[in-house]
């Protein structure tokens, strides 16, 4: 897949688009002809119809001139030799060839391609030896994993992603950094919380145990915040939960009376208000042109166990093709406009907070890993 939009350092891929869509598609078709000329069989390709084209992309602070042209469906799973049917869980259809070409439209270069034929066509092709004349010109030497880690994570790279031995000193140092960030988030969202948020307001703090300067905290007034990362797909998260949220709260259906009220917003007003919240979170450019959310639930009408109207709505905005990754879930009260929940997962180019602080001079932010701690304790025991 096109990794250029989701990379840790998207600036390395910035440039200008110097090809129109017709030229992009034509370059991809020419690659197919070149592959066939050096021995790849025509059976491997099905490019008679119109292809899918993704990119180039406008991203935060610039433009990524990469485009992906593809024919067919890129399907994962097992194939039935007899019926030619994909046996993966979410797709059932006839087998077909898949051909993908990624192009740098600034340099007018092909940077990668993928040929994924059906089993039947795969077998037809490999009745003869693989062509050996195809040579890919790699213009830049790729970084090793160690080089990449050192560049991204600075002096703290040995502990990033490792299980940390959490001490009170380390936890307090991270909390000290977290509180101004949470205060800033609460201020942007205009939450009904006394600001700035201080240690005296904190009931519980659960630190990120893998070296990132983040975690989740619960305030004494019931509000919950998280600024964190799972590092799955290089995604980060911002979370805000009100004690009055309705959706995704375990006991909400047992206390329906506390949520009853009167909806005072039209559907258009609800959508625009959700976009305003997204803009406060730094997604202003990505909200331009978006008309409807991906999902919308509520306000909830009386039905069954629900005797009166519940003026709460839950809305999801999800990145469209070619955008930096984001997945935003919002809940707010459509009677008071109070924000009750924000759950935002997003990629690093959109993330405002430094969860690495790779070159900080604060010695309290260089804890031992759990493995190093255990080894040190064991060594001390043996010495005694």
PDB file of N, CA and C in Angstrom, residues 144-214:
ATOM      1  N   UNK A 144      18.543   1.451   7.833  1.00  0.00           N
ATOM      2  CA  UNK A 144      18.352   0.262   8.652  1.00  0.00           C
ATOM      3  C   UNK A 144      17.357   0.610   9.744  1.00  0.00           C
ATOM      4  N   UNK A 145      16.806  -0.402  10.390  1.00  0.00           N
ATOM      5  CA  UNK A 145      15.856  -0.158  11.477  1.00  0.00           C
ATOM      6  C   UNK A 145      16.507   0.627  12.604  1.00  0.00           C
ATOM      7  N   UNK A 146      17.770   0.314  12.899  1.00  0.00           N
ATOM      8  CA  UNK A 146      18.481   1.035  13.963  1.00  0.00           C
ATOM      9  C   UNK A 146      18.681   2.497  13.593  1.00  0.00           C
ATOM     10  N   UNK A 147      19.071   2.772  12.348  1.00  0.00           N
ATOM     11  CA  UNK A 147      19.268   4.151  11.902  1.00  0.00           C
ATOM     12  C   UNK A 147      17.966   4.945  11.966  1.00  0.00           C
ATOM     13  N   UNK A 148      16.900   4.293  11.527  1.00  0.00           N
ATOM     14  CA  UNK A 148      15.594   4.952  11.564  1.00  0.00           C
ATOM     15  C   UNK A 148      15.192   5.271  13.000  1.00  0.00           C
ATOM     16  N   UNK A 149      15.335   4.306  13.902  1.00  0.00           N
ATOM     17  CA  UNK A 149      14.941   4.492  15.301  1.00  0.00           C
ATOM     18  C   UNK A 149      15.737   5.606  15.954  1.00  0.00           C
ATOM     19  N   UNK A 150      17.032   5.638  15.694  1.00  0.00           N
ATOM     20  CA  UNK A 150      17.875   6.685  16.269  1.00  0.00           C
ATOM     21  C   UNK A 150      17.488   8.066  15.741  1.00  0.00           C
ATOM     22  N   UNK A 151      17.150   8.146  14.465  1.00  0.00           N
ATOM     23  CA  UNK A 151      16.786   9.439  13.879  1.00  0.00           C
ATOM     24  C   UNK A 151      15.456   9.944  14.433  1.00  0.00           C
ATOM     25  N   UNK A 152      14.487   9.065  14.571  1.00  0.00           N
ATOM     26  CA  UNK A 152      13.157   9.476  15.002  1.00  0.00           C
ATOM     27  C   UNK A 152      13.085   9.716  16.504  1.00  0.00           C
ATOM     28  N   UNK A 153      13.744   8.858  17.285  1.00  0.00           N
ATOM     29  CA  UNK A 153      13.556   8.878  18.731  1.00  0.00           C
ATOM     30  C   UNK A 153      14.715   9.491  19.507  1.00  0.00           C
ATOM     31  N   UNK A 154      15.760   9.944  18.804  1.00  0.00           N
ATOM     32  CA  UNK A 154      16.842  10.650  19.478  1.00  0.00           C
ATOM     33  C   UNK A 154      17.510   9.821  20.563  1.00  0.00           C
ATOM     34  N   UNK A 155      17.931  10.510  21.634  1.00  0.00           N
ATOM     35  CA  UNK A 155      18.674   9.837  22.703  1.00  0.00           C
ATOM     36  C   UNK A 155      17.807   8.864  23.499  1.00  0.00           C
ATOM     37  N   UNK A 156      16.494   9.000  23.408  1.00  0.00           N
ATOM     38  CA  UNK A 156      15.614   8.100  24.161  1.00  0.00           C
ATOM     39  C   UNK A 156      15.286   6.821  23.386  1.00  0.00           C
ATOM     40  N   UNK A 157      15.913   6.630  22.208  1.00  0.00           N
ATOM     41  CA  UNK A 157      15.532   5.492  21.372  1.00  0.00           C
ATOM     42  C   UNK A 157      15.702   4.131  22.043  1.00  0.00           C
ATOM     43  N   UNK A 158      16.681   3.938  22.983  1.00  0.00           N
ATOM     44  CA  UNK A 158      16.799   2.595  23.572  1.00  0.00           C
ATOM     45  C   UNK A 158      15.591   2.173  24.407  1.00  0.00           C
ATOM     46  N   UNK A 159      14.784   3.146  24.873  1.00  0.00           N
ATOM     47  CA  UNK A 159      13.653   2.771  25.731  1.00  0.00           C
ATOM     48  C   UNK A 159      12.309   2.868  25.019  1.00  0.00           C
ATOM     49  N   UNK A 160      12.267   3.500  23.853  1.00  0.00           N
ATOM     50  CA  UNK A 160      11.000   3.636  23.147  1.00  0.00           C
ATOM     51  C   UNK A 160      10.540   2.264  22.648  1.00  0.00           C
ATOM     52  N   UNK A 161       9.315   1.914  23.014  1.00  0.00           N
ATOM     53  CA  UNK A 161       8.764   0.625  22.620  1.00  0.00           C
ATOM     54  C   UNK A 161       9.127  -0.511  23.551  1.00  0.00           C
ATOM     55  N   UNK A 162       9.950  -0.230  24.559  1.00  0.00           N
ATOM     56  CA  UNK A 162      10.347  -1.256  25.526  1.00  0.00           C
ATOM     57  C   UNK A 162       9.458  -1.172  26.766  1.00  0.00           C
ATOM     58  N   UNK A 163       9.310  -2.287  27.455  1.00  0.00           N
ATOM     59  CA  UNK A 163       8.550  -2.314  28.705  1.00  0.00           C
ATOM     60  C   UNK A 163       9.357  -1.588  29.778  1.00  0.00           C
ATOM     61  N   UNK A 164       8.826  -0.470  30.275  1.00  0.00           N
ATOM     62  CA  UNK A 164       9.547   0.396  31.200  1.00  0.00           C
ATOM     63  C   UNK A 164       9.302  -0.028  32.645  1.00  0.00           C
ATOM     64  N   UNK A 165      10.352   0.050  33.447  1.00  0.00           N
ATOM     65  CA  UNK A 165      10.177  -0.115  34.893  1.00  0.00           C
ATOM     66  C   UNK A 165       9.734   1.243  35.444  1.00  0.00           C
ATOM     67  N   UNK A 166       8.459   1.348  35.765  1.00  0.00           N
ATOM     68  CA  UNK A 166       7.878   2.630  36.164  1.00  0.00           C
ATOM     69  C   UNK A 166       8.146   2.893  37.640  1.00  0.00           C
ATOM     70  N   UNK A 167       8.768   4.013  37.912  1.00  0.00           N
ATOM     71  CA  UNK A 167       9.015   4.456  39.283  1.00  0.00           C
ATOM     72  C   UNK A 167       8.170   5.700  39.554  1.00  0.00           C
ATOM     73  N   UNK A 168       8.074   6.062  40.815  1.00  0.00           N
ATOM     74  CA  UNK A 168       7.329   7.265  41.175  1.00  0.00           C
ATOM     75  C   UNK A 168       7.966   8.502  40.544  1.00  0.00           C
ATOM     76  N   UNK A 169       9.288   8.517  40.495  1.00  0.00           N
ATOM     77  CA  UNK A 169       9.998   9.657  39.897  1.00  0.00           C
ATOM     78  C   UNK A 169       9.650   9.811  38.420  1.00  0.00           C
ATOM     79  N   UNK A 170       9.685   8.693  37.686  1.00  0.00           N
ATOM     80  CA  UNK A 170       9.378   8.739  36.259  1.00  0.00           C
ATOM     81  C   UNK A 170       7.915   9.104  36.036  1.00  0.00           C
ATOM     82  N   UNK A 171       7.018   8.492  36.791  1.00  0.00           N
ATOM     83  CA  UNK A 171       5.591   8.761  36.645  1.00  0.00           C
ATOM     84  C   UNK A 171       5.281  10.233  36.903  1.00  0.00           C
ATOM     85  N   UNK A 172       5.874  10.794  37.942  1.00  0.00           N
ATOM     86  CA  UNK A 172       5.634  12.204  38.263  1.00  0.00           C
ATOM     87  C   UNK A 172       6.186  13.131  37.184  1.00  0.00           C
ATOM     88  N   UNK A 173       7.330  12.754  36.597  1.00  0.00           N
ATOM     89  CA  UNK A 173       7.923  13.573  35.536  1.00  0.00           C
ATOM     90  C   UNK A 173       7.022  13.603  34.305  1.00  0.00           C
ATOM     91  N   UNK A 174       6.445  12.452  33.958  1.00  0.00           N
ATOM     92  CA  UNK A 174       5.541  12.393  32.806  1.00  0.00           C
ATOM     93  C   UNK A 174       4.241  13.137  33.106  1.00  0.00           C
ATOM     94  N   UNK A 175       3.701  12.959  34.309  1.00  0.00           N
ATOM     95  CA  UNK A 175       2.467  13.655  34.680  1.00  0.00           C
ATOM     96  C   UNK A 175       2.653  15.170  34.617  1.00  0.00           C
ATOM     97  N   UNK A 176       3.813  15.637  35.028  1.00  0.00           N
ATOM     98  CA  UNK A 176       4.113  17.070  35.000  1.00  0.00           C
ATOM     99  C   UNK A 176       4.041  17.609  33.571  1.00  0.00           C
ATOM    100  N   UNK A 177       4.455  16.792  32.602  1.00  0.00           N
ATOM    101  CA  UNK A 177       4.392  17.187  31.194  1.00  0.00           C
ATOM    102  C   UNK A 177       2.972  17.040  30.650  1.00  0.00           C
ATOM    103  N   UNK A 178       2.269  16.005  31.118  1.00  0.00           N
ATOM    104  CA  UNK A 178       0.925  15.723  30.622  1.00  0.00           C
ATOM    105  C   UNK A 178      -0.089  16.799  30.990  1.00  0.00           C
ATOM    106  N   UNK A 179      -0.010  17.334  32.198  1.00  0.00           N
ATOM    107  CA  UNK A 179      -1.054  18.241  32.684  1.00  0.00           C
ATOM    108  C   UNK A 179      -1.233  19.488  31.812  1.00  0.00           C
ATOM    109  N   UNK A 180      -0.162  20.166  31.377  1.00  0.00           N
ATOM    110  CA  UNK A 180      -0.369  21.306  30.469  1.00  0.00           C
ATOM    111  C   UNK A 180      -0.987  20.893  29.132  1.00  0.00           C
ATOM    112  N   UNK A 181      -0.667  19.690  28.668  1.00  0.00           N
ATOM    113  CA  UNK A 181      -1.236  19.209  27.411  1.00  0.00           C
ATOM    114  C   UNK A 181      -2.736  18.977  27.564  1.00  0.00           C
ATOM    115  N   UNK A 182      -3.118  18.361  28.681  1.00  0.00           N
ATOM    116  CA  UNK A 182      -4.531  18.110  28.939  1.00  0.00           C
ATOM    117  C   UNK A 182      -5.270  19.432  29.142  1.00  0.00           C
ATOM    118  N   UNK A 183      -4.637  20.364  29.820  1.00  0.00           N
ATOM    119  CA  UNK A 183      -5.231  21.693  30.002  1.00  0.00           C
ATOM    120  C   UNK A 183      -5.489  22.352  28.650  1.00  0.00           C
ATOM    121  N   UNK A 184      -4.513  22.256  27.747  1.00  0.00           N
ATOM    122  CA  UNK A 184      -4.660  22.834  26.406  1.00  0.00           C
ATOM    123  C   UNK A 184      -5.816  22.186  25.656  1.00  0.00           C
ATOM    124  N   UNK A 185      -5.935  20.865  25.772  1.00  0.00           N
ATOM    125  CA  UNK A 185      -7.009  20.140  25.108  1.00  0.00           C
ATOM    126  C   UNK A 185      -8.368  20.561  25.665  1.00  0.00           C
ATOM    127  N   UNK A 186      -8.469  20.654  26.985  1.00  0.00           N
ATOM    128  CA  UNK A 186      -9.727  21.066  27.617  1.00  0.00           C
ATOM    129  C   UNK A 186     -10.108  22.492  27.214  1.00  0.00           C
ATOM    130  N   UNK A 187      -9.104  23.350  27.071  1.00  0.00           N
ATOM    131  CA  UNK A 187      -9.352  24.739  26.677  1.00  0.00           C
ATOM    132  C   UNK A 187      -9.865  24.810  25.243  1.00  0.00           C
ATOM    133  N   UNK A 188      -9.260  24.041  24.333  1.00  0.00           N
ATOM    134  CA  UNK A 188      -9.701  24.029  22.938  1.00  0.00           C
ATOM    135  C   UNK A 188     -11.155  23.587  22.823  1.00  0.00           C
ATOM    136  N   UNK A 189     -11.534  22.608  23.648  1.00  0.00           N
ATOM    137  CA  UNK A 189     -12.881  22.046  23.581  1.00  0.00           C
ATOM    138  C   UNK A 189     -13.879  22.805  24.445  1.00  0.00           C
ATOM    139  N   UNK A 190     -13.388  23.810  25.190  1.00  0.00           N
ATOM    140  CA  UNK A 190     -14.241  24.633  26.057  1.00  0.00           C
ATOM    141  C   UNK A 190     -15.017  23.770  27.044  1.00  0.00           C
ATOM    142  N   UNK A 191     -14.304  22.863  27.692  1.00  0.00           N
ATOM    143  CA  UNK A 191     -14.932  21.954  28.649  1.00  0.00           C
ATOM    144  C   UNK A 191     -15.182  22.659  29.983  1.00  0.00           C
ATOM    145  N   UNK A 192     -16.240  22.265  30.700  1.00  0.00           N
ATOM    146  CA  UNK A 192     -16.569  22.893  31.983  1.00  0.00           C
ATOM    147  C   UNK A 192     -15.683  22.378  33.117  1.00  0.00           C
ATOM    148  N   UNK A 193     -14.389  22.662  33.006  1.00  0.00           N
ATOM    149  CA  UNK A 193     -13.407  22.180  33.976  1.00  0.00           C
ATOM    150  C   UNK A 193     -12.558  23.359  34.423  1.00  0.00           C
ATOM    151  N   UNK A 194     -12.244  23.406  35.699  1.00  0.00           N
ATOM    152  CA  UNK A 194     -11.383  24.460  36.219  1.00  0.00           C
ATOM    153  C   UNK A 194      -9.983  24.320  35.625  1.00  0.00           C
ATOM    154  N   UNK A 195      -9.494  25.412  35.047  1.00  0.00           N
ATOM    155  CA  UNK A 195      -8.184  25.409  34.398  1.00  0.00           C
ATOM    156  C   UNK A 195      -7.240  26.389  35.091  1.00  0.00           C
ATOM    157  N   UNK A 196      -5.940  26.109  35.087  1.00  0.00           N
ATOM    158  CA  UNK A 196      -5.292  24.905  34.537  1.00  0.00           C
ATOM    159  C   UNK A 196      -5.546  23.679  35.406  1.00  0.00           C
ATOM    160  N   UNK A 197      -5.475  22.514  34.794  1.00  0.00           N
ATOM    161  CA  UNK A 197      -5.636  21.261  35.528  1.00  0.00           C
ATOM    162  C   UNK A 197      -4.350  20.979  36.297  1.00  0.00           C
ATOM    163  N   UNK A 198      -4.478  20.723  37.577  1.00  0.00           N
ATOM    164  CA  UNK A 198      -3.323  20.530  38.454  1.00  0.00           C
ATOM    165  C   UNK A 198      -3.327  19.133  39.055  1.00  0.00           C
ATOM    166  N   UNK A 199      -2.234  18.789  39.712  1.00  0.00           N
ATOM    167  CA  UNK A 199      -2.118  17.476  40.355  1.00  0.00           C
ATOM    168  C   UNK A 199      -3.201  17.273  41.406  1.00  0.00           C
ATOM    169  N   UNK A 200      -3.637  18.337  42.058  1.00  0.00           N
ATOM    170  CA  UNK A 200      -4.669  18.218  43.086  1.00  0.00           C
ATOM    171  C   UNK A 200      -5.997  17.746  42.514  1.00  0.00           C
ATOM    172  N   UNK A 201      -6.213  17.941  41.215  1.00  0.00           N
ATOM    173  CA  UNK A 201      -7.458  17.524  40.580  1.00  0.00           C
ATOM    174  C   UNK A 201      -7.407  16.081  40.089  1.00  0.00           C
ATOM    175  N   UNK A 202      -6.227  15.464  40.110  1.00  0.00           N
ATOM    176  CA  UNK A 202      -6.042  14.131  39.541  1.00  0.00           C
ATOM    177  C   UNK A 202      -6.354  13.052  40.574  1.00  0.00           C
ATOM    178  N   UNK A 203      -7.238  12.142  40.181  1.00  0.00           N
ATOM    179  CA  UNK A 203      -7.575  10.997  41.024  1.00  0.00           C
ATOM    180  C   UNK A 203      -6.680   9.812  40.709  1.00  0.00           C
ATOM    181  N   UNK A 204      -6.406   9.606  39.421  1.00  0.00           N
ATOM    182  CA  UNK A 204      -5.612   8.441  38.991  1.00  0.00           C
ATOM    183  C   UNK A 204      -4.870   8.772  37.709  1.00  0.00           C
ATOM    184  N   UNK A 205      -3.632   8.302  37.593  1.00  0.00           N
ATOM    185  CA  UNK A 205      -2.843   8.496  36.379  1.00  0.00           C
ATOM    186  C   UNK A 205      -2.232   7.162  35.977  1.00  0.00           C
ATOM    187  N   UNK A 206      -2.519   6.742  34.758  1.00  0.00           N
ATOM    188  CA  UNK A 206      -1.974   5.489  34.231  1.00  0.00           C
ATOM    189  C   UNK A 206      -1.007   5.836  33.113  1.00  0.00           C
ATOM    190  N   UNK A 207       0.271   5.651  33.382  1.00  0.00           N
ATOM    191  CA  UNK A 207       1.313   6.077  32.462  1.00  0.00           C
ATOM    192  C   UNK A 207       1.485   5.084  31.314  1.00  0.00           C
ATOM    193  N   UNK A 208       1.896   5.585  30.146  1.00  0.00           N
ATOM    194  CA  UNK A 208       2.296   4.705  29.051  1.00  0.00           C
ATOM    195  C   UNK A 208       3.547   3.944  29.482  1.00  0.00           C
ATOM    196  N   UNK A 209       3.508   2.627  29.406  1.00  0.00           N
ATOM    197  CA  UNK A 209       4.597   1.799  29.932  1.00  0.00           C
ATOM    198  C   UNK A 209       5.668   1.474  28.900  1.00  0.00           C
ATOM    199  N   UNK A 210       5.600   2.119  27.727  1.00  0.00           N
ATOM    200  CA  UNK A 210       6.536   1.769  26.661  1.00  0.00           C
ATOM    201  C   UNK A 210       7.401   2.952  26.230  1.00  0.00           C
ATOM    202  N   UNK A 211       7.651   3.860  27.158  1.00  0.00           N
ATOM    203  CA  UNK A 211       8.615   4.916  26.907  1.00  0.00           C
ATOM    204  C   UNK A 211       8.071   6.198  26.324  1.00  0.00           C
ATOM    205  N   UNK A 212       6.819   6.206  25.897  1.00  0.00           N
ATOM    206  CA  UNK A 212       6.231   7.415  25.332  1.00  0.00           C
ATOM    207  C   UNK A 212       5.754   8.343  26.441  1.00  0.00           C
ATOM    208  N   UNK A 213       5.850   9.647  26.201  1.00  0.00           N
ATOM    209  CA  UNK A 213       5.462  10.637  27.204  1.00  0.00           C
ATOM    210  C   UNK A 213       3.959  10.849  27.107  1.00  0.00           C
ATOM    211  N   UNK A 214       3.226   9.888  27.601  1.00  0.00           N
ATOM    212  CA  UNK A 214       1.775   9.945  27.514  1.00  0.00           C
ATOM    213  C   UNK A 214       1.133   9.003  28.507  1.00  0.00           C
TER     214      UNK A 214
END
